[in-house]
Amino acid sequence: GEKKIKFITIGYKIWFICTKINAKVVLQNTASMVFLFSRFLYFCRMKTEADEYYTLLLSLCQREEISLFEKYKQMRSLLERLCRSEMQNESLQMTDLAARISFVSAKAGLDIREQNRLHTFRLTSNEVLNRRESPAPEKLLRDAKTLAFFIRRLSGQDVPPELYRLLPKADATYIVSPFVRKKICRMRVCFQHSDETYLYVTPIDTIADEPLRIRYNVEKINGEFKDTCKRLWKHAQMNLLDVSVDEAGVLIPSFIVLEPDYLIDISSLAECFREYGHHPANYISGKLQPIDNARPLLLGNIANLFLDEWIHTQGEVTYKACMGKVFQRYCIELVACADLQDADTEKQFFNDCKAHFDNIGRTVTETFQMPGYNLDKTDAVIEPSYICEA
């Protein structure tokens, strides 16, 4: 808008004056001038965006017609936007807001108290948006102050007086969760740094004034994760499983899972392990191998389609309609199958398809209803995908 044009005009004027003062020096330092001018434009952008952020916070604090739930939703979205904006030029990819907060906080030089206030807002918004906690006006103002001060730290622009007057005068407080000396089933943490004995991490689901210590390379407990621990990077997410907490508060997990939010195809991973050794290139090699298109495999895939149709189709299920879908999905496989190249074997193949269709249909419509079974097909889940967060 007009503000952005004004800032750019001022920037060009500064550059023009500098060239008049000492053109030779400027020409020799063109790269420096370009860098400085780009930084100038960056701060101009930050100023205009900071105005938008402050205006949004002011509106949320003033407008009573907006529900507290909706206010928390918009404030959470604002925090996400702030973190992503600060990370847009970073090559490091993070799947979790907690890790992004830790990264941006370290980049901006926030101390542990300021970081904990941001994490307190994150945890509170988690509870509110998942409807596990009712939003409270005083907590909303506390979290609005946390966001306002975060914006001020990132942009260098003071909080507007009209917004500052609405915020609590006392510092935002956070509750540090004491660690209970017991077994913990699962715990999500964010890696910070390590030494020869400990990994230093911050918890994701609780607040801590200082990093927690993880004892790693403990024989017969977690020694097999030694190589993984050597390759950790700052802000990496980890799940700790079957965790013991000793008298000093040190965590000793039996299993360490790196980046649990990245989904892994176990079958593809298993392809990397062969009788002659294991290597990631085995996965690529497997992708280059021709796909097996034998008659039994093709018949099994068609039977799976029949089962899906009998379970999920509303109304009448007909063999003709199902075979239409078979030809749509497996047209190339049917034409290219080496076992179906003569009329007799092809006829027998489709007779087997009809037999599978009838048997599956009889099982779903009759056997499911028999005493001792009493199964409702609407409760069935066909080949579910299991996602294990561990």
JSON list of N, CA and C in Angstrom, two decimals, residues 194-269:
[
{"chain": "A", "resi": 194, "resn": "SER", "atom": "N", "xyz": [24.22, -32.01, 22.87]},
{"chain": "A", "resi": 194, "resn": "SER", "atom": "CA", "xyz": [24.63, -33.23, 23.56]},
{"chain": "A", "resi": 194, "resn": "SER", "atom": "C", "xyz": [26.09, -33.14, 23.96]},
{"chain": "A", "resi": 195, "resn": "ASP", "atom": "N", "xyz": [26.48, -34.04, 24.86]},
{"chain": "A", "resi": 195, "resn": "ASP", "atom": "CA", "xyz": [27.88, -34.23, 25.19]},
{"chain": "A", "resi": 195, "resn": "ASP", "atom": "C", "xyz": [28.14, -35.73, 25.21]},
{"chain": "A", "resi": 196, "resn": "GLU", "atom": "N", "xyz": [29.24, -36.15, 25.80]},
{"chain": "A", "resi": 196, "resn": "GLU", "atom": "CA", "xyz": [29.60, -37.56, 25.77]},
{"chain": "A", "resi": 196, "resn": "GLU", "atom": "C", "xyz": [28.66, -38.43, 26.61]},
{"chain": "A", "resi": 197, "resn": "THR", "atom": "N", "xyz": [27.93, -37.80, 27.52]},
{"chain": "A", "resi": 197, "resn": "THR", "atom": "CA", "xyz": [27.10, -38.58, 28.45]},
{"chain": "A", "resi": 197, "resn": "THR", "atom": "C", "xyz": [25.61, -38.36, 28.24]},
{"chain": "A", "resi": 198, "resn": "TYR", "atom": "N", "xyz": [25.21, -37.13, 27.96]},
{"chain": "A", "resi": 198, "resn": "TYR", "atom": "CA", "xyz": [23.79, -36.79, 27.94]},
{"chain": "A", "resi": 198, "resn": "TYR", "atom": "C", "xyz": [23.36, -36.15, 26.62]},
{"chain": "A", "resi": 199, "resn": "LEU", "atom": "N", "xyz": [22.08, -36.35, 26.30]},
{"chain": "A", "resi": 199, "resn": "LEU", "atom": "CA", "xyz": [21.38, -35.53, 25.31]},
{"chain": "A", "resi": 199, "resn": "LEU", "atom": "C", "xyz": [20.58, -34.50, 26.09]},
{"chain": "A", "resi": 200, "resn": "TYR", "atom": "N", "xyz": [20.64, -33.25, 25.68]},
{"chain": "A", "resi": 200, "resn": "TYR", "atom": "CA", "xyz": [19.90, -32.19, 26.35]},
{"chain": "A", "resi": 200, "resn": "TYR", "atom": "C", "xyz": [18.70, -31.82, 25.49]},
{"chain": "A", "resi": 201, "resn": "VAL", "atom": "N", "xyz": [17.50, -31.95, 26.07]},
{"chain": "A", "resi": 201, "resn": "VAL", "atom": "CA", "xyz": [16.26, -31.78, 25.30]},
{"chain": "A", "resi": 201, "resn": "VAL", "atom": "C", "xyz": [15.29, -30.91, 26.08]},
{"chain": "A", "resi": 202, "resn": "THR", "atom": "N", "xyz": [14.32, -30.36, 25.36]},
{"chain": "A", "resi": 202, "resn": "THR", "atom": "CA", "xyz": [13.21, -29.65, 26.00]},
{"chain": "A", "resi": 202, "resn": "THR", "atom": "C", "xyz": [11.94, -30.46, 25.77]},
{"chain": "A", "resi": 203, "resn": "PRO", "atom": "N", "xyz": [11.09, -30.60, 26.79]},
{"chain": "A", "resi": 203, "resn": "PRO", "atom": "CA", "xyz": [9.86, -31.37, 26.62]},
{"chain": "A", "resi": 203, "resn": "PRO", "atom": "C", "xyz": [8.85, -30.61, 25.77]},
{"chain": "A", "resi": 204, "resn": "ILE", "atom": "N", "xyz": [8.02, -31.35, 25.06]},
{"chain": "A", "resi": 204, "resn": "ILE", "atom": "CA", "xyz": [7.01, -30.75, 24.18]},
{"chain": "A", "resi": 204, "resn": "ILE", "atom": "C", "xyz": [5.69, -30.54, 24.90]},
{"chain": "A", "resi": 205, "resn": "ASP", "atom": "N", "xyz": [5.30, -31.47, 25.76]},
{"chain": "A", "resi": 205, "resn": "ASP", "atom": "CA", "xyz": [3.97, -31.43, 26.37]},
{"chain": "A", "resi": 205, "resn": "ASP", "atom": "C", "xyz": [3.96, -30.80, 27.75]},
{"chain": "A", "resi": 206, "resn": "THR", "atom": "N", "xyz": [5.12, -30.39, 28.25]},
{"chain": "A", "resi": 206, "resn": "THR", "atom": "CA", "xyz": [5.21, -29.72, 29.54]},
{"chain": "A", "resi": 206, "resn": "THR", "atom": "C", "xyz": [6.18, -28.55, 29.42]},
{"chain": "A", "resi": 207, "resn": "ILE", "atom": "N", "xyz": [6.30, -27.78, 30.50]},
{"chain": "A", "resi": 207, "resn": "ILE", "atom": "CA", "xyz": [7.20, -26.63, 30.53]},
{"chain": "A", "resi": 207, "resn": "ILE", "atom": "C", "xyz": [8.33, -26.92, 31.51]},
{"chain": "A", "resi": 208, "resn": "ALA", "atom": "N", "xyz": [9.56, -26.61, 31.10]},
{"chain": "A", "resi": 208, "resn": "ALA", "atom": "CA", "xyz": [10.72, -26.82, 31.97]},
{"chain": "A", "resi": 208, "resn": "ALA", "atom": "C", "xyz": [11.61, -25.58, 31.91]},
{"chain": "A", "resi": 209, "resn": "ASP", "atom": "N", "xyz": [12.18, -25.20, 33.06]},
{"chain": "A", "resi": 209, "resn": "ASP", "atom": "CA", "xyz": [13.04, -24.02, 33.13]},
{"chain": "A", "resi": 209, "resn": "ASP", "atom": "C", "xyz": [14.41, -24.25, 32.52]},
{"chain": "A", "resi": 210, "resn": "GLU", "atom": "N", "xyz": [14.80, -25.50, 32.39]},
{"chain": "A", "resi": 210, "resn": "GLU", "atom": "CA", "xyz": [16.11, -25.82, 31.83]},
{"chain": "A", "resi": 210, "resn": "GLU", "atom": "C", "xyz": [15.99, -27.13, 31.07]},
{"chain": "A", "resi": 211, "resn": "PRO", "atom": "N", "xyz": [16.91, -27.39, 30.13]},
{"chain": "A", "resi": 211, "resn": "PRO", "atom": "CA", "xyz": [16.83, -28.63, 29.35]},
{"chain": "A", "resi": 211, "resn": "PRO", "atom": "C", "xyz": [16.90, -29.87, 30.24]},
{"chain": "A", "resi": 212, "resn": "LEU", "atom": "N", "xyz": [16.18, -30.90, 29.84]},
{"chain": "A", "resi": 212, "resn": "LEU", "atom": "CA", "xyz": [16.23, -32.18, 30.53]},
{"chain": "A", "resi": 212, "resn": "LEU", "atom": "C", "xyz": [17.41, -32.99, 29.99]},
{"chain": "A", "resi": 213, "resn": "ARG", "atom": "N", "xyz": [17.92, -33.88, 30.81]},
{"chain": "A", "resi": 213, "resn": "ARG", "atom": "CA", "xyz": [19.06, -34.70, 30.41]},
{"chain": "A", "resi": 213, "resn": "ARG", "atom": "C", "xyz": [18.60, -36.13, 30.11]},
{"chain": "A", "resi": 214, "resn": "ILE", "atom": "N", "xyz": [19.09, -36.65, 29.00]},
{"chain": "A", "resi": 214, "resn": "ILE", "atom": "CA", "xyz": [18.82, -38.03, 28.62]},
{"chain": "A", "resi": 214, "resn": "ILE", "atom": "C", "xyz": [20.14, -38.80, 28.63]},
{"chain": "A", "resi": 215, "resn": "ARG", "atom": "N", "xyz": [20.16, -39.86, 29.37]},
{"chain": "A", "resi": 215, "resn": "ARG", "atom": "CA", "xyz": [21.35, -40.73, 29.40]},
{"chain": "A", "resi": 215, "resn": "ARG", "atom": "C", "xyz": [21.25, -41.70, 28.22]},
{"chain": "A", "resi": 216, "resn": "TYR", "atom": "N", "xyz": [22.24, -41.64, 27.33]},
{"chain": "A", "resi": 216, "resn": "TYR", "atom": "CA", "xyz": [22.21, -42.52, 26.17]},
{"chain": "A", "resi": 216, "resn": "TYR", "atom": "C", "xyz": [23.44, -43.42, 26.15]},
{"chain": "A", "resi": 217, "resn": "ASN", "atom": "N", "xyz": [23.43, -44.37, 25.22]},
{"chain": "A", "resi": 217, "resn": "ASN", "atom": "CA", "xyz": [24.51, -45.36, 25.11]},
{"chain": "A", "resi": 217, "resn": "ASN", "atom": "C", "xyz": [24.68, -46.16, 26.39]},
{"chain": "A", "resi": 218, "resn": "VAL", "atom": "N", "xyz": [23.55, -46.50, 27.00]},
{"chain": "A", "resi": 218, "resn": "VAL", "atom": "CA", "xyz": [23.56, -47.33, 28.21]},
{"chain": "A", "resi": 218, "resn": "VAL", "atom": "C", "xyz": [23.43, -48.79, 27.78]},
{"chain": "A", "resi": 219, "resn": "GLU", "atom": "N", "xyz": [24.43, -49.58, 28.09]},
{"chain": "A", "resi": 219, "resn": "GLU", "atom": "CA", "xyz": [24.45, -50.97, 27.66]},
{"chain": "A", "resi": 219, "resn": "GLU", "atom": "C", "xyz": [23.21, -51.72, 28.15]},
{"chain": "A", "resi": 220, "resn": "LYS", "atom": "N", "xyz": [22.67, -52.56, 27.25]},
{"chain": "A", "resi": 220, "resn": "LYS", "atom": "CA", "xyz": [21.51, -53.41, 27.51]},
{"chain": "A", "resi": 220, "resn": "LYS", "atom": "C", "xyz": [20.22, -52.61, 27.74]},
{"chain": "A", "resi": 221, "resn": "ILE", "atom": "N", "xyz": [20.27, -51.30, 27.54]},
{"chain": "A", "resi": 221, "resn": "ILE", "atom": "CA", "xyz": [19.05, -50.48, 27.66]},
{"chain": "A", "resi": 221, "resn": "ILE", "atom": "C", "xyz": [18.80, -49.71, 26.36]},
{"chain": "A", "resi": 222, "resn": "ASN", "atom": "N", "xyz": [19.73, -48.82, 25.99]},
{"chain": "A", "resi": 222, "resn": "ASN", "atom": "CA", "xyz": [19.55, -48.07, 24.75]},
{"chain": "A", "resi": 222, "resn": "ASN", "atom": "C", "xyz": [20.86, -47.93, 23.96]},
{"chain": "A", "resi": 223, "resn": "GLY", "atom": "N", "xyz": [21.80, -48.85, 24.19]},
{"chain": "A", "resi": 223, "resn": "GLY", "atom": "CA", "xyz": [23.09, -48.77, 23.52]},
{"chain": "A", "resi": 223, "resn": "GLY", "atom": "C", "xyz": [23.00, -48.86, 22.01]},
{"chain": "A", "resi": 224, "resn": "GLU", "atom": "N", "xyz": [21.95, -49.54, 21.49]},
{"chain": "A", "resi": 224, "resn": "GLU", "atom": "CA", "xyz": [21.84, -49.69, 20.04]},
{"chain": "A", "resi": 224, "resn": "GLU", "atom": "C", "xyz": [21.50, -48.39, 19.33]},
{"chain": "A", "resi": 225, "resn": "PHE", "atom": "N", "xyz": [21.14, -47.34, 20.09]},
{"chain": "A", "resi": 225, "resn": "PHE", "atom": "CA", "xyz": [20.80, -46.05, 19.48]},
{"chain": "A", "resi": 225, "resn": "PHE", "atom": "C", "xyz": [21.98, -45.07, 19.49]},
{"chain": "A", "resi": 226, "resn": "LYS", "atom": "N", "xyz": [23.16, -45.58, 19.78]},
{"chain": "A", "resi": 226, "resn": "LYS", "atom": "CA", "xyz": [24.34, -44.71, 19.86]},
{"chain": "A", "resi": 226, "resn": "LYS", "atom": "C", "xyz": [24.59, -43.97, 18.54]},
{"chain": "A", "resi": 227, "resn": "ASP", "atom": "N", "xyz": [24.54, -44.70, 17.42]},
{"chain": "A", "resi": 227, "resn": "ASP", "atom": "CA", "xyz": [24.79, -44.07, 16.12]},
{"chain": "A", "resi": 227, "resn": "ASP", "atom": "C", "xyz": [23.73, -43.03, 15.79]},
{"chain": "A", "resi": 228, "resn": "THR", "atom": "N", "xyz": [22.48, -43.32, 16.14]},
{"chain": "A", "resi": 228, "resn": "THR", "atom": "CA", "xyz": [21.41, -42.35, 15.90]},
{"chain": "A", "resi": 228, "resn": "THR", "atom": "C", "xyz": [21.65, -41.07, 16.68]},
{"chain": "A", "resi": 229, "resn": "CYS", "atom": "N", "xyz": [22.05, -41.21, 17.94]},
{"chain": "A", "resi": 229, "resn": "CYS", "atom": "CA", "xyz": [22.28, -40.04, 18.79]},
{"chain": "A", "resi": 229, "resn": "CYS", "atom": "C", "xyz": [23.42, -39.17, 18.26]},
{"chain": "A", "resi": 230, "resn": "LYS", "atom": "N", "xyz": [24.40, -39.78, 17.59]},
{"chain": "A", "resi": 230, "resn": "LYS", "atom": "CA", "xyz": [25.51, -39.01, 17.04]},
{"chain": "A", "resi": 230, "resn": "LYS", "atom": "C", "xyz": [25.09, -38.16, 15.85]},
{"chain": "A", "resi": 231, "resn": "ARG", "atom": "N", "xyz": [23.97, -38.54, 15.22]},
{"chain": "A", "resi": 231, "resn": "ARG", "atom": "CA", "xyz": [23.53, -37.84, 14.01]},
{"chain": "A", "resi": 231, "resn": "ARG", "atom": "C", "xyz": [22.38, -36.86, 14.26]},
{"chain": "A", "resi": 232, "resn": "LEU", "atom": "N", "xyz": [22.06, -36.60, 15.50]},
{"chain": "A", "resi": 232, "resn": "LEU", "atom": "CA", "xyz": [20.96, -35.69, 15.81]},
{"chain": "A", "resi": 232, "resn": "LEU", "atom": "C", "xyz": [21.32, -34.26, 15.43]},
{"chain": "A", "resi": 233, "resn": "TRP", "atom": "N", "xyz": [20.33, -33.49, 15.05]},
{"chain": "A", "resi": 233, "resn": "TRP", "atom": "CA", "xyz": [20.50, -32.08, 14.74]},
{"chain": "A", "resi": 233, "resn": "TRP", "atom": "C", "xyz": [19.62, -31.25, 15.68]},
{"chain": "A", "resi": 234, "resn": "LYS", "atom": "N", "xyz": [19.97, -30.00, 15.85]},
{"chain": "A", "resi": 234, "resn": "LYS", "atom": "CA", "xyz": [19.24, -29.15, 16.78]},
{"chain": "A", "resi": 234, "resn": "LYS", "atom": "C", "xyz": [17.79, -29.02, 16.36]},
{"chain": "A", "resi": 235, "resn": "HIS", "atom": "N", "xyz": [16.89, -29.12, 17.34]},
{"chain": "A", "resi": 235, "resn": "HIS", "atom": "CA", "xyz": [15.44, -29.02, 17.17]},
{"chain": "A", "resi": 235, "resn": "HIS", "atom": "C", "xyz": [14.82, -30.28, 16.57]},
{"chain": "A", "resi": 236, "resn": "ALA", "atom": "N", "xyz": [15.59, -31.37, 16.46]},
{"chain": "A", "resi": 236, "resn": "ALA", "atom": "CA", "xyz": [15.01, -32.62, 15.99]},
{"chain": "A", "resi": 236, "resn": "ALA", "atom": "C", "xyz": [13.99, -33.12, 17.02]},
{"chain": "A", "resi": 237, "resn": "GLN", "atom": "N", "xyz": [12.88, -33.69, 16.53]},
{"chain": "A", "resi": 237, "resn": "GLN", "atom": "CA", "xyz": [11.85, -34.24, 17.40]},
{"chain": "A", "resi": 237, "resn": "GLN", "atom": "C", "xyz": [12.18, -35.70, 17.71]},
{"chain": "A", "resi": 238, "resn": "MET", "atom": "N", "xyz": [11.93, -36.08, 18.97]},
{"chain": "A", "resi": 238, "resn": "MET", "atom": "CA", "xyz": [12.15, -37.47, 19.36]},
{"chain": "A", "resi": 238, "resn": "MET", "atom": "C", "xyz": [11.02, -37.93, 20.27]},
{"chain": "A", "resi": 239, "resn": "ASN", "atom": "N", "xyz": [10.68, -39.19, 20.14]},
{"chain": "A", "resi": 239, "resn": "ASN", "atom": "CA", "xyz": [9.81, -39.85, 21.11]},
{"chain": "A", "resi": 239, "resn": "ASN", "atom": "C", "xyz": [10.67, -40.77, 21.96]},
{"chain": "A", "resi": 240, "resn": "LEU", "atom": "N", "xyz": [10.55, -40.63, 23.27]},
{"chain": "A", "resi": 240, "resn": "LEU", "atom": "CA", "xyz": [11.25, -41.51, 24.21]},
{"chain": "A", "resi": 240, "resn": "LEU", "atom": "C", "xyz": [10.25, -42.53, 24.72]},
{"chain": "A", "resi": 241, "resn": "LEU", "atom": "N", "xyz": [10.58, -43.81, 24.63]},
{"chain": "A", "resi": 241, "resn": "LEU", "atom": "CA", "xyz": [9.66, -44.87, 25.04]},
{"chain": "A", "resi": 241, "resn": "LEU", "atom": "C", "xyz": [10.22, -45.63, 26.23]},
{"chain": "A", "resi": 242, "resn": "ASP", "atom": "N", "xyz": [9.30, -46.02, 27.12]},
{"chain": "A", "resi": 242, "resn": "ASP", "atom": "CA", "xyz": [9.68, -46.81, 28.31]},
{"chain": "A", "resi": 242, "resn": "ASP", "atom": "C", "xyz": [10.81, -46.10, 29.06]},
{"chain": "A", "resi": 243, "resn": "VAL", "atom": "N", "xyz": [10.50, -44.92, 29.57]},
{"chain": "A", "resi": 243, "resn": "VAL", "atom": "CA", "xyz": [11.51, -44.04, 30.15]},
{"chain": "A", "resi": 243, "resn": "VAL", "atom": "C", "xyz": [11.57, -44.21, 31.67]},
{"chain": "A", "resi": 244, "resn": "SER", "atom": "N", "xyz": [12.76, -44.44, 32.18]},
{"chain": "A", "resi": 244, "resn": "SER", "atom": "CA", "xyz": [13.00, -44.44, 33.62]},
{"chain": "A", "resi": 244, "resn": "SER", "atom": "C", "xyz": [13.56, -43.08, 34.02]},
{"chain": "A", "resi": 245, "resn": "VAL", "atom": "N", "xyz": [13.13, -42.57, 35.18]},
{"chain": "A", "resi": 245, "resn": "VAL", "atom": "CA", "xyz": [13.62, -41.29, 35.69]},
{"chain": "A", "resi": 245, "resn": "VAL", "atom": "C", "xyz": [14.35, -41.58, 37.00]},
{"chain": "A", "resi": 246, "resn": "ASP", "atom": "N", "xyz": [15.65, -41.27, 37.05]},
{"chain": "A", "resi": 246, "resn": "ASP", "atom": "CA", "xyz": [16.41, -41.57, 38.27]},
{"chain": "A", "resi": 246, "resn": "ASP", "atom": "C", "xyz": [16.27, -40.45, 39.30]},
{"chain": "A", "resi": 247, "resn": "GLU", "atom": "N", "xyz": [17.00, -40.58, 40.42]},
{"chain": "A", "resi": 247, "resn": "GLU", "atom": "CA", "xyz": [16.87, -39.63, 41.53]},
{"chain": "A", "resi": 247, "resn": "GLU", "atom": "C", "xyz": [17.28, -38.22, 41.14]},
{"chain": "A", "resi": 248, "resn": "ALA", "atom": "N", "xyz": [18.17, -38.08, 40.17]},
{"chain": "A", "resi": 248, "resn": "ALA", "atom": "CA", "xyz": [18.64, -36.76, 39.74]},
{"chain": "A", "resi": 248, "resn": "ALA", "atom": "C", "xyz": [17.77, -36.17, 38.63]},
{"chain": "A", "resi": 249, "resn": "GLY", "atom": "N", "xyz": [16.70, -36.88, 38.25]},
{"chain": "A", "resi": 249, "resn": "GLY", "atom": "CA", "xyz": [15.83, -36.38, 37.19]},
{"chain": "A", "resi": 249, "resn": "GLY", "atom": "C", "xyz": [16.33, -36.70, 35.79]},
{"chain": "A", "resi": 250, "resn": "VAL", "atom": "N", "xyz": [17.34, -37.56, 35.68]},
{"chain": "A", "resi": 250, "resn": "VAL", "atom": "CA", "xyz": [17.88, -37.94, 34.37]},
{"chain": "A", "resi": 250, "resn": "VAL", "atom": "C", "xyz": [16.96, -38.99, 33.73]},
{"chain": "A", "resi": 251, "resn": "LEU", "atom": "N", "xyz": [16.68, -38.80, 32.45]},
{"chain": "A", "resi": 251, "resn": "LEU", "atom": "CA", "xyz": [15.81, -39.72, 31.71]},
{"chain": "A", "resi": 251, "resn": "LEU", "atom": "C", "xyz": [16.65, -40.82, 31.07]},
{"chain": "A", "resi": 252, "resn": "ILE", "atom": "N", "xyz": [16.19, -42.06, 31.23]},
{"chain": "A", "resi": 252, "resn": "ILE", "atom": "CA", "xyz": [16.88, -43.20, 30.62]},
{"chain": "A", "resi": 252, "resn": "ILE", "atom": "C", "xyz": [15.85, -43.99, 29.82]},
{"chain": "A", "resi": 253, "resn": "PRO", "atom": "N", "xyz": [15.69, -43.68, 28.52]},
{"chain": "A", "resi": 253, "resn": "PRO", "atom": "CA", "xyz": [14.69, -44.37, 27.71]},
{"chain": "A", "resi": 253, "resn": "PRO", "atom": "C", "xyz": [15.21, -45.70, 27.18]},
{"chain": "A", "resi": 254, "resn": "SER", "atom": "N", "xyz": [14.29, -46.63, 26.99]},
{"chain": "A", "resi": 254, "resn": "SER", "atom": "CA", "xyz": [14.67, -47.91, 26.38]},
{"chain": "A", "resi": 254, "resn": "SER", "atom": "C", "xyz": [14.72, -47.80, 24.86]},
{"chain": "A", "resi": 255, "resn": "PHE", "atom": "N", "xyz": [13.89, -46.90, 24.30]},
{"chain": "A", "resi": 255, "resn": "PHE", "atom": "CA", "xyz": [13.86, -46.71, 22.85]},
{"chain": "A", "resi": 255, "resn": "PHE", "atom": "C", "xyz": [13.85, -45.22, 22.55]},
{"chain": "A", "resi": 256, "resn": "ILE", "atom": "N", "xyz": [14.55, -44.83, 21.49]},
{"chain": "A", "resi": 256, "resn": "ILE", "atom": "CA", "xyz": [14.58, -43.45, 21.03]},
{"chain": "A", "resi": 256, "resn": "ILE", "atom": "C", "xyz": [14.12, -43.44, 19.57]},
{"chain": "A", "resi": 257, "resn": "VAL", "atom": "N", "xyz": [13.01, -42.77, 19.30]},
{"chain": "A", "resi": 257, "resn": "VAL", "atom": "CA", "xyz": [12.44, -42.71, 17.95]},
{"chain": "A", "resi": 257, "resn": "VAL", "atom": "C", "xyz": [12.67, -41.31, 17.40]},
{"chain": "A", "resi": 258, "resn": "LEU", "atom": "N", "xyz": [13.40, -41.22, 16.30]},
{"chain": "A", "resi": 258, "resn": "LEU", "atom": "CA", "xyz": [13.74, -39.93, 15.70]},
{"chain": "A", "resi": 258, "resn": "LEU", "atom": "C", "xyz": [12.65, -39.51, 14.72]},
{"chain": "A", "resi": 259, "resn": "GLU", "atom": "N", "xyz": [12.20, -38.25, 14.83]},
{"chain": "A", "resi": 259, "resn": "GLU", "atom": "CA", "xyz": [11.18, -37.65, 13.95]},
{"chain": "A", "resi": 259, "resn": "GLU", "atom": "C", "xyz": [9.99, -38.58, 13.75]},
{"chain": "A", "resi": 260, "resn": "PRO", "atom": "N", "xyz": [9.22, -38.82, 14.81]},
{"chain": "A", "resi": 260, "resn": "PRO", "atom": "CA", "xyz": [8.09, -39.76, 14.71]},
{"chain": "A", "resi": 260, "resn": "PRO", "atom": "C", "xyz": [6.97, -39.31, 13.78]},
{"chain": "A", "resi": 261, "resn": "ASP", "atom": "N", "xyz": [6.93, -38.03, 13.40]},
{"chain": "A", "resi": 261, "resn": "ASP", "atom": "CA", "xyz": [5.86, -37.55, 12.52]},
{"chain": "A", "resi": 261, "resn": "ASP", "atom": "C", "xyz": [6.13, -37.84, 11.05]},
{"chain": "A", "resi": 262, "resn": "TYR", "atom": "N", "xyz": [7.34, -38.27, 10.72]},
{"chain": "A", "resi": 262, "resn": "TYR", "atom": "CA", "xyz": [7.62, -38.65, 9.34]},
{"chain": "A", "resi": 262, "resn": "TYR", "atom": "C", "xyz": [7.17, -40.10, 9.14]},
{"chain": "A", "resi": 263, "resn": "LEU", "atom": "N", "xyz": [6.19, -40.30, 8.27]},
{"chain": "A", "resi": 263, "resn": "LEU", "atom": "CA", "xyz": [5.63, -41.63, 8.06]},
{"chain": "A", "resi": 263, "resn": "LEU", "atom": "C", "xyz": [6.60, -42.49, 7.24]},
{"chain": "A", "resi": 264, "resn": "ILE", "atom": "N", "xyz": [6.72, -43.74, 7.62]},
{"chain": "A", "resi": 264, "resn": "ILE", "atom": "CA", "xyz": [7.64, -44.66, 6.95]},
{"chain": "A", "resi": 264, "resn": "ILE", "atom": "C", "xyz": [6.85, -45.86, 6.46]},
{"chain": "A", "resi": 265, "resn": "ASP", "atom": "N", "xyz": [7.05, -46.21, 5.21]},
{"chain": "A", "resi": 265, "resn": "ASP", "atom": "CA", "xyz": [6.47, -47.42, 4.64]},
{"chain": "A", "resi": 265, "resn": "ASP", "atom": "C", "xyz": [7.36, -48.60, 5.07]},
{"chain": "A", "resi": 266, "resn": "ILE", "atom": "N", "xyz": [6.86, -49.37, 6.01]},
{"chain": "A", "resi": 266, "resn": "ILE", "atom": "CA", "xyz": [7.67, -50.46, 6.57]},
{"chain": "A", "resi": 266, "resn": "ILE", "atom": "C", "xyz": [8.06, -51.47, 5.50]},
{"chain": "A", "resi": 267, "resn": "SER", "atom": "N", "xyz": [7.16, -51.75, 4.56]},
{"chain": "A", "resi": 267, "resn": "SER", "atom": "CA", "xyz": [7.47, -52.71, 3.50]},
{"chain": "A", "resi": 267, "resn": "SER", "atom": "C", "xyz": [8.63, -52.23, 2.65]},
{"chain": "A", "resi": 268, "resn": "SER", "atom": "N", "xyz": [8.63, -50.93, 2.33]},
{"chain": "A", "resi": 268, "resn": "SER", "atom": "CA", "xyz": [9.74, -50.37, 1.54]},
{"chain": "A", "resi": 268, "resn": "SER", "atom": "C", "xyz": [11.04, -50.40, 2.32]},
{"chain": "A", "resi": 269, "resn": "LEU", "atom": "N", "xyz": [10.95, -50.13, 3.63]},
{"chain": "A", "resi": 269, "resn": "LEU", "atom": "CA", "xyz": [12.14, -50.19, 4.47]},
{"chain": "A", "resi": 269, "resn": "LEU", "atom": "C", "xyz": [12.70, -51.61, 4.53]}
]
